[in-house]
PDB file of C-alpha atoms and ligand atoms in Angstrom:
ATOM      1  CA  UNK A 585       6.093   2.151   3.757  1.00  0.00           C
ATOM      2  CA  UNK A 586       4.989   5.434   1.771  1.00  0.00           C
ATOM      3  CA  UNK A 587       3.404   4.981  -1.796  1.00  0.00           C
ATOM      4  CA  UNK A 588       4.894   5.706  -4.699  1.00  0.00           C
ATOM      5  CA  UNK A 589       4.027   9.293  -5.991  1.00  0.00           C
ATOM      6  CA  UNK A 590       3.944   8.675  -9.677  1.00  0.00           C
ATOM      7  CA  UNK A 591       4.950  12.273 -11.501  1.00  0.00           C
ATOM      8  CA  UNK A 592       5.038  11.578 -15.381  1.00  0.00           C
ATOM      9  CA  UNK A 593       7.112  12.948 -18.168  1.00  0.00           C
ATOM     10  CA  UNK A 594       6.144  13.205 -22.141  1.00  0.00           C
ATOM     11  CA  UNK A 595       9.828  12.052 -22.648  1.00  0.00           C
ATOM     12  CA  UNK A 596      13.388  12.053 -20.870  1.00  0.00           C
ATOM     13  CA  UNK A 597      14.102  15.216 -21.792  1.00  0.00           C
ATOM     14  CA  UNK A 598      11.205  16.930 -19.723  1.00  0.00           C
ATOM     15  CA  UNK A 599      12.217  13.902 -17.036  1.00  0.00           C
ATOM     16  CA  UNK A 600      15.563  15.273 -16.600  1.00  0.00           C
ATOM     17  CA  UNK A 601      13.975  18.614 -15.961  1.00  0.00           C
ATOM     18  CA  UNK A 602      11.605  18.070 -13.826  1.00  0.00           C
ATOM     19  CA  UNK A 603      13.800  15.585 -11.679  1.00  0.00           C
ATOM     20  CA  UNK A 604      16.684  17.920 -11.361  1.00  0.00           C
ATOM     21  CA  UNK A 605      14.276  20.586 -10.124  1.00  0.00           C
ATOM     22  CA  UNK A 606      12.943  18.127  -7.627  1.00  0.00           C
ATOM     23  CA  UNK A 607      16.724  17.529  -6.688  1.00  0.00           C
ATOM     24  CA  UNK A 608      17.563  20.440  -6.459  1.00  0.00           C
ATOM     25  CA  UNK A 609      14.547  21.512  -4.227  1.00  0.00           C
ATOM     26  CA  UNK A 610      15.269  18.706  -1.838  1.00  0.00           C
ATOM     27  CA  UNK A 611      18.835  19.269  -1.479  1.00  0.00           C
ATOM     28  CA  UNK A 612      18.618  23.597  -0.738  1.00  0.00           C
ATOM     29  CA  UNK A 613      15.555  22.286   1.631  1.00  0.00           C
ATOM     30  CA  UNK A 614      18.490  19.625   3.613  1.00  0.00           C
ATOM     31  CA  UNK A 615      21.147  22.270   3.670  1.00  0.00           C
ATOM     32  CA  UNK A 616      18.354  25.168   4.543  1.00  0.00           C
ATOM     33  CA  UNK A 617      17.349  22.848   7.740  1.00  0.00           C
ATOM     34  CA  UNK A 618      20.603  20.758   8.330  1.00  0.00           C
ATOM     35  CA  UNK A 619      23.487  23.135   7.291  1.00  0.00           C
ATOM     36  CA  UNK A 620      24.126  20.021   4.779  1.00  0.00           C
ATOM     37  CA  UNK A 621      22.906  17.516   2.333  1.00  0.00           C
ATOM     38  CA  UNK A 622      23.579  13.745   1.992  1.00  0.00           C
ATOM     39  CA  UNK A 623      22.708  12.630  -1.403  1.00  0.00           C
ATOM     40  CA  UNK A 624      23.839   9.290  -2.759  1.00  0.00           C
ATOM     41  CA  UNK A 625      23.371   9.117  -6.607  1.00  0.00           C
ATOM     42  CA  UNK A 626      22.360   6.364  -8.810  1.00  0.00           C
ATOM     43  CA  UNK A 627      24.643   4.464 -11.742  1.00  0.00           C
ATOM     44  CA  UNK A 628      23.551   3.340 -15.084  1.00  0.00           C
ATOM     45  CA  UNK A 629      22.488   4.740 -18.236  1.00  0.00           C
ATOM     46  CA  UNK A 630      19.468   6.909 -16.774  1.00  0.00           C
ATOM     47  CA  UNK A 631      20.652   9.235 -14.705  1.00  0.00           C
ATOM     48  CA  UNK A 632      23.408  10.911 -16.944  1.00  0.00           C
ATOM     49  CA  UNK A 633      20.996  13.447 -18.325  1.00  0.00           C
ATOM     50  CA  UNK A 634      19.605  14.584 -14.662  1.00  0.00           C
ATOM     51  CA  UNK A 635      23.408  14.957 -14.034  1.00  0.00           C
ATOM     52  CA  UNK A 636      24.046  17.259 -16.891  1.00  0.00           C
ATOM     53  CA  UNK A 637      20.965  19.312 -16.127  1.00  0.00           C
ATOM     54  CA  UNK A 638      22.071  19.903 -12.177  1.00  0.00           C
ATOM     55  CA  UNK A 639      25.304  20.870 -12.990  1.00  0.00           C
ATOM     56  CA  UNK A 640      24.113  23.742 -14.478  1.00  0.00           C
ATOM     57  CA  UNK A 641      21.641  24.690 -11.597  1.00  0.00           C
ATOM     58  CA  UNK A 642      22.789  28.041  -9.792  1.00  0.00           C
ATOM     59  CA  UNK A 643      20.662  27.500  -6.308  1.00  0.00           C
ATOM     60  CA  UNK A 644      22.789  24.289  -5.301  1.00  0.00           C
ATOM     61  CA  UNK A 645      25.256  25.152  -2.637  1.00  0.00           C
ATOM     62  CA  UNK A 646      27.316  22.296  -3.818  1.00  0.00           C
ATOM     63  CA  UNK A 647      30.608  22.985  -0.961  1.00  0.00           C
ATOM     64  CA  UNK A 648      27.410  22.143   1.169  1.00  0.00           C
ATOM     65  CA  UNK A 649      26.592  18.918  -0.210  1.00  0.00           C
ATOM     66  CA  UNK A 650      27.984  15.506   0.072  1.00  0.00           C
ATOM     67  CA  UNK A 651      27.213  13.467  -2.666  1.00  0.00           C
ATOM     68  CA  UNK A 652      27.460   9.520  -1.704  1.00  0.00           C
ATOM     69  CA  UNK A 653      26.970   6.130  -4.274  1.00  0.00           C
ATOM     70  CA  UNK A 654      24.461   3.792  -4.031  1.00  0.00           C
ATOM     71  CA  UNK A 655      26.123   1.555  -5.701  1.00  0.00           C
ATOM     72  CA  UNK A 656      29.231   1.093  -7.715  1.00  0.00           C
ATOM     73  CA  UNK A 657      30.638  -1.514 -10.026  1.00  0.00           C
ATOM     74  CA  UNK A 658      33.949  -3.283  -8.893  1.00  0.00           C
ATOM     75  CA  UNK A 659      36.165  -1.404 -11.618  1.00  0.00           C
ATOM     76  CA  UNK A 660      38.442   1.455 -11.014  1.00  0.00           C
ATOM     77  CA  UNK A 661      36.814   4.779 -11.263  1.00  0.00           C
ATOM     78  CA  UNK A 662      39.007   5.334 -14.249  1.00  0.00           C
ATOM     79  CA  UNK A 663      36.837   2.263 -15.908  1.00  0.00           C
ATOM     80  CA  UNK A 664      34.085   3.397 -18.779  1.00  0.00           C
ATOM     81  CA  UNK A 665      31.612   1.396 -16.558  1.00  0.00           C
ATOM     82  CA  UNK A 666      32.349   2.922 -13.176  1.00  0.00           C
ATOM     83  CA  UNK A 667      29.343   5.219 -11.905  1.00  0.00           C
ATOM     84  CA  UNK A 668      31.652   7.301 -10.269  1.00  0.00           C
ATOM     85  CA  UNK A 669      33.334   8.186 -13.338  1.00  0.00           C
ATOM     86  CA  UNK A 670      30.145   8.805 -14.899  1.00  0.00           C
ATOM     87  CA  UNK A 671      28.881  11.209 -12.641  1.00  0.00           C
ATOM     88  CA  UNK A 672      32.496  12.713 -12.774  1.00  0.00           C
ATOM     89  CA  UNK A 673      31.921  13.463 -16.445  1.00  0.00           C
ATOM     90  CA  UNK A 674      28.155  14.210 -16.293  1.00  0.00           C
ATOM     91  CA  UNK A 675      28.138  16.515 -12.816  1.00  0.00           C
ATOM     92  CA  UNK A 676      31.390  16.857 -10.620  1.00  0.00           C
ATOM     93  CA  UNK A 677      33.917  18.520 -13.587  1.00  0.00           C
ATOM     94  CA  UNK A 678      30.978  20.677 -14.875  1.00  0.00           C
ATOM     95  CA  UNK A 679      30.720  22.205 -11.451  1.00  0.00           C
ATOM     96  CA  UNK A 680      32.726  25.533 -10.494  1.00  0.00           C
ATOM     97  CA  UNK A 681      32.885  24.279  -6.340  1.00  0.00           C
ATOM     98  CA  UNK A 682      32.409  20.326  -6.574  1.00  0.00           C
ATOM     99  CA  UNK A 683      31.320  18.281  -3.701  1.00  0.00           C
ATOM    100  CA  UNK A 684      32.940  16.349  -1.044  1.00  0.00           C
ATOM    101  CA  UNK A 685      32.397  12.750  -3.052  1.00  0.00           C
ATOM    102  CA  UNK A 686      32.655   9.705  -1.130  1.00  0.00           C
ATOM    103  CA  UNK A 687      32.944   7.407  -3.507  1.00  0.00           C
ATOM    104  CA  UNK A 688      32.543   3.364  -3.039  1.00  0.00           C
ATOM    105  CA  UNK A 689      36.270   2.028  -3.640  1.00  0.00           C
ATOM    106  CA  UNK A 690      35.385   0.338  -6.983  1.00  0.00           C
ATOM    107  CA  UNK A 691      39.258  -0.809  -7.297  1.00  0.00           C
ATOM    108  CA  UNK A 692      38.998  -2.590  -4.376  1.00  0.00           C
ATOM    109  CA  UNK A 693      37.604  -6.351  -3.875  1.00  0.00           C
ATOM    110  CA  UNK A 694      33.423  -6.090  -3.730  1.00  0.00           C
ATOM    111  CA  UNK A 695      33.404  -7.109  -0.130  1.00  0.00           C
ATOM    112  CA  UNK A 696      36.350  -4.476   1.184  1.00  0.00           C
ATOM    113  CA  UNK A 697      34.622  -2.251  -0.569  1.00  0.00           C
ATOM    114  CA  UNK A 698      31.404  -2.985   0.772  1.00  0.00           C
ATOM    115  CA  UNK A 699      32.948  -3.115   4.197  1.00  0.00           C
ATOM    116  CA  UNK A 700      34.543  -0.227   4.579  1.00  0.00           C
ATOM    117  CA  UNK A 701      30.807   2.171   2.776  1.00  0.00           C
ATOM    118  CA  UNK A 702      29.409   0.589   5.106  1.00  0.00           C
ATOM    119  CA  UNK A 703      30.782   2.556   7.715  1.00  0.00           C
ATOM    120  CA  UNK A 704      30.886   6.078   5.500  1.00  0.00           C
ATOM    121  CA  UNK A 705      26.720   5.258   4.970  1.00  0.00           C
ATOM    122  CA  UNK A 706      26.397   4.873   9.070  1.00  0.00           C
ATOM    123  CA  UNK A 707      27.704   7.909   9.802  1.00  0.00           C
ATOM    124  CA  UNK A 708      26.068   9.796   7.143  1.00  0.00           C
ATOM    125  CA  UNK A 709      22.496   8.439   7.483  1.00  0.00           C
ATOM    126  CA  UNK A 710      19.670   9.242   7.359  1.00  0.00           C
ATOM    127  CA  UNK A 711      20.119  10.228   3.487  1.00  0.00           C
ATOM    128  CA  UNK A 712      18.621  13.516   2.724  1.00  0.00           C
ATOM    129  CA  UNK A 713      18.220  11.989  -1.657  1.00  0.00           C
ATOM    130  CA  UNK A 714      18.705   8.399  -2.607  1.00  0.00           C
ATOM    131  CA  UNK A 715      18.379   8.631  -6.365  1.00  0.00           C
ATOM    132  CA  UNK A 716      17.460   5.218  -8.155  1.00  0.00           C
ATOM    133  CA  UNK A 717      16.663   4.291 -11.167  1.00  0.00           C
ATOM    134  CA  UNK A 718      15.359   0.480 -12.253  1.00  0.00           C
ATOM    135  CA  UNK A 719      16.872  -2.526 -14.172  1.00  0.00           C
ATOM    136  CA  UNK A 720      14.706  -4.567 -16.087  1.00  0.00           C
ATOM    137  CA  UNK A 721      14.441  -6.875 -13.992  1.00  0.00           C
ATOM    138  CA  UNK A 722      12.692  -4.625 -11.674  1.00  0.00           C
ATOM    139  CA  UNK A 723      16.501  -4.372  -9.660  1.00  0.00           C
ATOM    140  CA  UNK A 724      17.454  -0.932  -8.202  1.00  0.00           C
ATOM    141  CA  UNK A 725      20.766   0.411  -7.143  1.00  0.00           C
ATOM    142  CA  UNK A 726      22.842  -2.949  -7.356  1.00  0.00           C
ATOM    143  CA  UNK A 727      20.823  -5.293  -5.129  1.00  0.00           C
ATOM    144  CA  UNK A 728      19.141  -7.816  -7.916  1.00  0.00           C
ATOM    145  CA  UNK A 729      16.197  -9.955  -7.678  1.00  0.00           C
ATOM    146  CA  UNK A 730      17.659 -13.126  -5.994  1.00  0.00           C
ATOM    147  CA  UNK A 731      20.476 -11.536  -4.114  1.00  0.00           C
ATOM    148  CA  UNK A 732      20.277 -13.084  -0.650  1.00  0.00           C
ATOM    149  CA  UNK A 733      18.748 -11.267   2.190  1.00  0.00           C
ATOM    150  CA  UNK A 734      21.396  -9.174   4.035  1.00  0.00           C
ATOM    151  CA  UNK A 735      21.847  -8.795   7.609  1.00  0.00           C
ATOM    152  CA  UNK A 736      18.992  -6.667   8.357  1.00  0.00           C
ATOM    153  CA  UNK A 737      21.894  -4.186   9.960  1.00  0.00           C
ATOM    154  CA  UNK A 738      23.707  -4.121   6.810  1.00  0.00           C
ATOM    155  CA  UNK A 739      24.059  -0.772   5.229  1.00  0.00           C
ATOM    156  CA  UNK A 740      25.987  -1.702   2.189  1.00  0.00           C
ATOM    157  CA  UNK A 741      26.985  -5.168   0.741  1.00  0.00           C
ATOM    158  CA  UNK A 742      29.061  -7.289  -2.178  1.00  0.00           C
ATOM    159  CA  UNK A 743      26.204  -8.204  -4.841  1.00  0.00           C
ATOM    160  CA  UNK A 744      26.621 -10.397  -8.059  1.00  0.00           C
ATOM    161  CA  UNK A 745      24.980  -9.018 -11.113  1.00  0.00           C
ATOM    162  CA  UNK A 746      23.745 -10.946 -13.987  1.00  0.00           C
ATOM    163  CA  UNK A 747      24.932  -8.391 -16.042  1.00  0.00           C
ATOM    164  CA  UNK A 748      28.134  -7.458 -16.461  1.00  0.00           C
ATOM    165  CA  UNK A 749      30.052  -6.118 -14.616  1.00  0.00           C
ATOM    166  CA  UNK A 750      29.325  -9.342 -12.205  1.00  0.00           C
ATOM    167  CA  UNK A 751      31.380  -7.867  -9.410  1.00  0.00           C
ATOM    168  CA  UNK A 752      29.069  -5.076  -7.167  1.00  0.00           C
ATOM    169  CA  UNK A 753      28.763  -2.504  -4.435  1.00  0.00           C
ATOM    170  CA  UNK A 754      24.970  -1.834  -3.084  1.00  0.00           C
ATOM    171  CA  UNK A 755      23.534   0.118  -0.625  1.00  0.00           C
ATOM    172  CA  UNK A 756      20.910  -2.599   1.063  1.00  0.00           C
ATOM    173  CA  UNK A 757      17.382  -1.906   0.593  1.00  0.00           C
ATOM    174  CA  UNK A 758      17.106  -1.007   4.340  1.00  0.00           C
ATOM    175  CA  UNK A 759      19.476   1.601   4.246  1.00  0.00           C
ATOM    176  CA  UNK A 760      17.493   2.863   0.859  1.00  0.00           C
ATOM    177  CA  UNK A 761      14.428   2.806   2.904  1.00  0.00           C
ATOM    178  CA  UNK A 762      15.858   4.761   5.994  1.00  0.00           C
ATOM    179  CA  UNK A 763      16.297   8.128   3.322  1.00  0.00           C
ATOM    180  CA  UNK A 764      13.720  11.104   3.858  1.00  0.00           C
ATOM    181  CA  UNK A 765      13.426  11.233  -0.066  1.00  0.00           C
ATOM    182  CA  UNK A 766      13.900   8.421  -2.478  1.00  0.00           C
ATOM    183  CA  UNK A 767      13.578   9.213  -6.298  1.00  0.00           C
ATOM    184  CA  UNK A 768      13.461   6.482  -9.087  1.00  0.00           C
ATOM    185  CA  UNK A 769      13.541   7.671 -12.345  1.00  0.00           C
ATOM    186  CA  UNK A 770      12.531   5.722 -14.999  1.00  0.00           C
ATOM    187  CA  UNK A 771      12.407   5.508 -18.505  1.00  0.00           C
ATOM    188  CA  UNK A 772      11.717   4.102 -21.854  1.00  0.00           C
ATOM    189  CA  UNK A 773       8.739   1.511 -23.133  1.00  0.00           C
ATOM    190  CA  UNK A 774      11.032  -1.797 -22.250  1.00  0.00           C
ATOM    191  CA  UNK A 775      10.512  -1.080 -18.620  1.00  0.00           C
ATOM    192  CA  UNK A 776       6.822  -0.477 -18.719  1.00  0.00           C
ATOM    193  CA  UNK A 777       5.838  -4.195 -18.061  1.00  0.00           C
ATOM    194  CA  UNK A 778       8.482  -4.306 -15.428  1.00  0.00           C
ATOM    195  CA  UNK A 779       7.312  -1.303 -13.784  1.00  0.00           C
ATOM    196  CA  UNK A 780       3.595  -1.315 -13.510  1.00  0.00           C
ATOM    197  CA  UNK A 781       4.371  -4.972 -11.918  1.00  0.00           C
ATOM    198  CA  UNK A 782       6.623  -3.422  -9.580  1.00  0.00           C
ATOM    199  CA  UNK A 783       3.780  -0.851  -8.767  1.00  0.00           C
ATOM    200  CA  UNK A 784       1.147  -3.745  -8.493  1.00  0.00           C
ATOM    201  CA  UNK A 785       3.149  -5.999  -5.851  1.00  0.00           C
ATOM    202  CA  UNK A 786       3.192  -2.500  -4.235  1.00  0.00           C
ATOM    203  CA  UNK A 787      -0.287  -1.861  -4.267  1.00  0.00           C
ATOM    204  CA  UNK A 788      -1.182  -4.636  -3.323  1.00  0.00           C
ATOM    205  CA  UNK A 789       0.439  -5.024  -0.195  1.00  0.00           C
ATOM    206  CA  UNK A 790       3.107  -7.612  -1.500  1.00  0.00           C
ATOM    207  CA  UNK A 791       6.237  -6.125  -2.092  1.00  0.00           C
ATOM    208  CA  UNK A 792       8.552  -8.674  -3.543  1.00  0.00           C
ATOM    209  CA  UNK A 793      10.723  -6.732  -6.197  1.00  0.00           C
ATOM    210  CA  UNK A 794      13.774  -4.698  -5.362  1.00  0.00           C
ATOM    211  CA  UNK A 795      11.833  -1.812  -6.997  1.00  0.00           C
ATOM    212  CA  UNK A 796       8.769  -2.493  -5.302  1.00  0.00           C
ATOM    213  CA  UNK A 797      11.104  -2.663  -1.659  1.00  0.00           C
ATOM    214  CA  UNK A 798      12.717   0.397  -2.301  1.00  0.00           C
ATOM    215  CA  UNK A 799       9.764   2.626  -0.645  1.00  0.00           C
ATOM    216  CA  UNK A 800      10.838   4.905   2.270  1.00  0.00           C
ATOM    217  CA  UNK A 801       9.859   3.953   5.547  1.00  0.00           C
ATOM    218  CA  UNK A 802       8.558   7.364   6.148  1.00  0.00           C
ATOM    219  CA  UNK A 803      10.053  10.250   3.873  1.00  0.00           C
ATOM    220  CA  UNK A 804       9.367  11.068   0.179  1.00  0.00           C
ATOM    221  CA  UNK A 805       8.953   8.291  -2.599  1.00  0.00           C
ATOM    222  CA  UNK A 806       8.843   9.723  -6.141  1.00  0.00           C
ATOM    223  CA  UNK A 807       9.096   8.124  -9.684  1.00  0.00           C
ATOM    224  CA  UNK A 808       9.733  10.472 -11.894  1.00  0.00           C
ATOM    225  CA  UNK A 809       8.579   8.218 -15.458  1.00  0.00           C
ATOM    226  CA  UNK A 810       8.262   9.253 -18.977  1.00  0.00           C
ATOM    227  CA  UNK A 811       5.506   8.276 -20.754  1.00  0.00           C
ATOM    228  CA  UNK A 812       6.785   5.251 -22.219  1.00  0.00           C
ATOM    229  CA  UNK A 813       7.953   3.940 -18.856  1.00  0.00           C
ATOM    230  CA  UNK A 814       4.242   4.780 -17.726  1.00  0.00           C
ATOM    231  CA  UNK A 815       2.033   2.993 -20.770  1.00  0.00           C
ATOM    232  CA  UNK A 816       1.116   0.308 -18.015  1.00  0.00           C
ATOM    233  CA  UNK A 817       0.740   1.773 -15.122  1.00  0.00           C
ATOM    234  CA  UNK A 818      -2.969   2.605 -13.628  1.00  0.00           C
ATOM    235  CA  UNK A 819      -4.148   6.248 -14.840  1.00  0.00           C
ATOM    236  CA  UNK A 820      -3.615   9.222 -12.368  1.00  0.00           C
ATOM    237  CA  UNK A 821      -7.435   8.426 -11.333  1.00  0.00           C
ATOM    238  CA  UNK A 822      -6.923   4.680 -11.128  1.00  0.00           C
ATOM    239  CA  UNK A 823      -3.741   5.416  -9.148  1.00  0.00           C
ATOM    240  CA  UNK A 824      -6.084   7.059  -5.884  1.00  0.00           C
ATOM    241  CA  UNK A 825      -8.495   4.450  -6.025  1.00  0.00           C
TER     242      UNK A 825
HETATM  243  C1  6PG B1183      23.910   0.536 -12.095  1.00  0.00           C
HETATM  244  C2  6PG B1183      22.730   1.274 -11.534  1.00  0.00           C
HETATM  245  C3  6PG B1183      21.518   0.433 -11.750  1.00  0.00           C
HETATM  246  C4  6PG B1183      20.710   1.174 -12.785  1.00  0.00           C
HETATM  247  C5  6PG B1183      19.696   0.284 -13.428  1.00  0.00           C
HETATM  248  C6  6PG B1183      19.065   1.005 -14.624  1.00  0.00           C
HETATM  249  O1  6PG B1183      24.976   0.512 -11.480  1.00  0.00           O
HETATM  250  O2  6PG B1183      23.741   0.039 -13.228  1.00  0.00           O
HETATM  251  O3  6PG B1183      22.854   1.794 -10.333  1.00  0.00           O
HETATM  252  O4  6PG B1183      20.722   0.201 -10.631  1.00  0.00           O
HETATM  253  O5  6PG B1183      20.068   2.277 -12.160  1.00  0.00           O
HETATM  254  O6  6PG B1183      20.348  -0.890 -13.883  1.00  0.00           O
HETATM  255  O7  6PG B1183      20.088   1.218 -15.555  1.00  0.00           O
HETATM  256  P1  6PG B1183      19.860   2.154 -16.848  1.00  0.00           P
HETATM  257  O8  6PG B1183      19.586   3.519 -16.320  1.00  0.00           O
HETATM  258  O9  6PG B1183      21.144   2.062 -17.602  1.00  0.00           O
HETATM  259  O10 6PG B1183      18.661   1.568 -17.577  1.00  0.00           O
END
């Protein structure tokens, strides 16, 4: 498992920057060496801002990119908490060529839903981007603390969150790991306990955490933080040590 590389922000704004020119690096770098890019964007709150800024980025070859979930609630994509539709609003209408979007079938019972992604993520894998960003609870994508231990083939599975919506679609944390780059972005001063535990179970060798299990196996591993997110974590020197 790679190490976190720990790139902070002075606020979300300059997060959303930064990130979307990281994004936007690795995705002309898949379609430069691939012909194509796999990217499978992350729900929530976070995100939205990255969104806005990459829809305005000119170097994306977006008829070259297919964007993926990883993780949807089970709502319509019509629904005001459906990722899809968020990243609808946020990146796809902004765009003048949008992406082929396979979205999870949020409509759909959890576990069809689940079933049939599952297939979409086998054939797409390995991810080029898995973008992520980090429930308080130290969760990532929809796979919580306490949801039980997939079949370690599983790509994508039914979760229960203790939030609402209850009903979920997740990519596993296997398939997150299998990505060349994984970004979590991150922040806001309510996560920074949550986070520098996440990075400590990390460091020290005992990975327990969603957040903490969401390292790739061998590609890129970036948090992109803002300084609030970051208050806890070790210094940029302590980080090396
Ligand atoms: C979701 C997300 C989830 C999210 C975290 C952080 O469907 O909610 O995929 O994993 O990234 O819960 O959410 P915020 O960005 O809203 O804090």
């Amino acid at each position: 498992m790679t190490t976190p590389e720990i790139v902070r922000h002075a606020d979300a704004s300059a997060l959303y920057d930064a990130a979307a020119a990281d994004v936007s690096q690795l995705v002309q770098a898949a379609i430069a060496e691939r012909g194509i890019c796999h990217i499978a964007l992350a729900g929530g709150r976070t995100p939205r801002g990255l969104y806005e800024v990459l829809a305005t980025d000119p170097h994306i070859a977006w008829d070259k990119v297919i964007v993926l979930f990883g993780d949807e609630r089970a709502v319509p994509p019509d629904d005001p908490a459906s990722n899809f539709g968020m990243a609808r609003e946020a990146l796809f209408d902004r765009l003048p060529i949008p992406p082929t979007v396979l979205r999870m079938s949020g409509e759909l019972p959890a576990a069809d839903a689940a079933r049939a992604y599952d297939a979409v993520v086998r054939v797409a894998e390995p991810l080029d981007v898995v973008l992520l960003g980090m429930g308080d609870d130290g969760h990532v994508a929809s796979f919580f603390p306490g949801t039980p231990e997939p079949d370690a083939d599983a790509r994508v599975i039914a979760t229960t969150s203790p939030l609402p919506p209850p009903s979920r679609v997740s990519l596993t944390l296997a398939a997150i790991r299998r990505s060349r780059a994984i970004l979590l972005l991150v922040t806001g001063a309510g996560k920074a306990a949550r986070l520098a535990e996440v990075w400590r179970q990390i460091a020290d060798g005992a990975p327990r955490l969603p957040a903490a299990r969401a390292t790739s196996e061998s590609g890129i591993c970036r948090w992109h933080v803002d300084t609030a997110a970051a208050a806890q974590l070790p210094s940029a020197s302590e980080e090396l040590a």
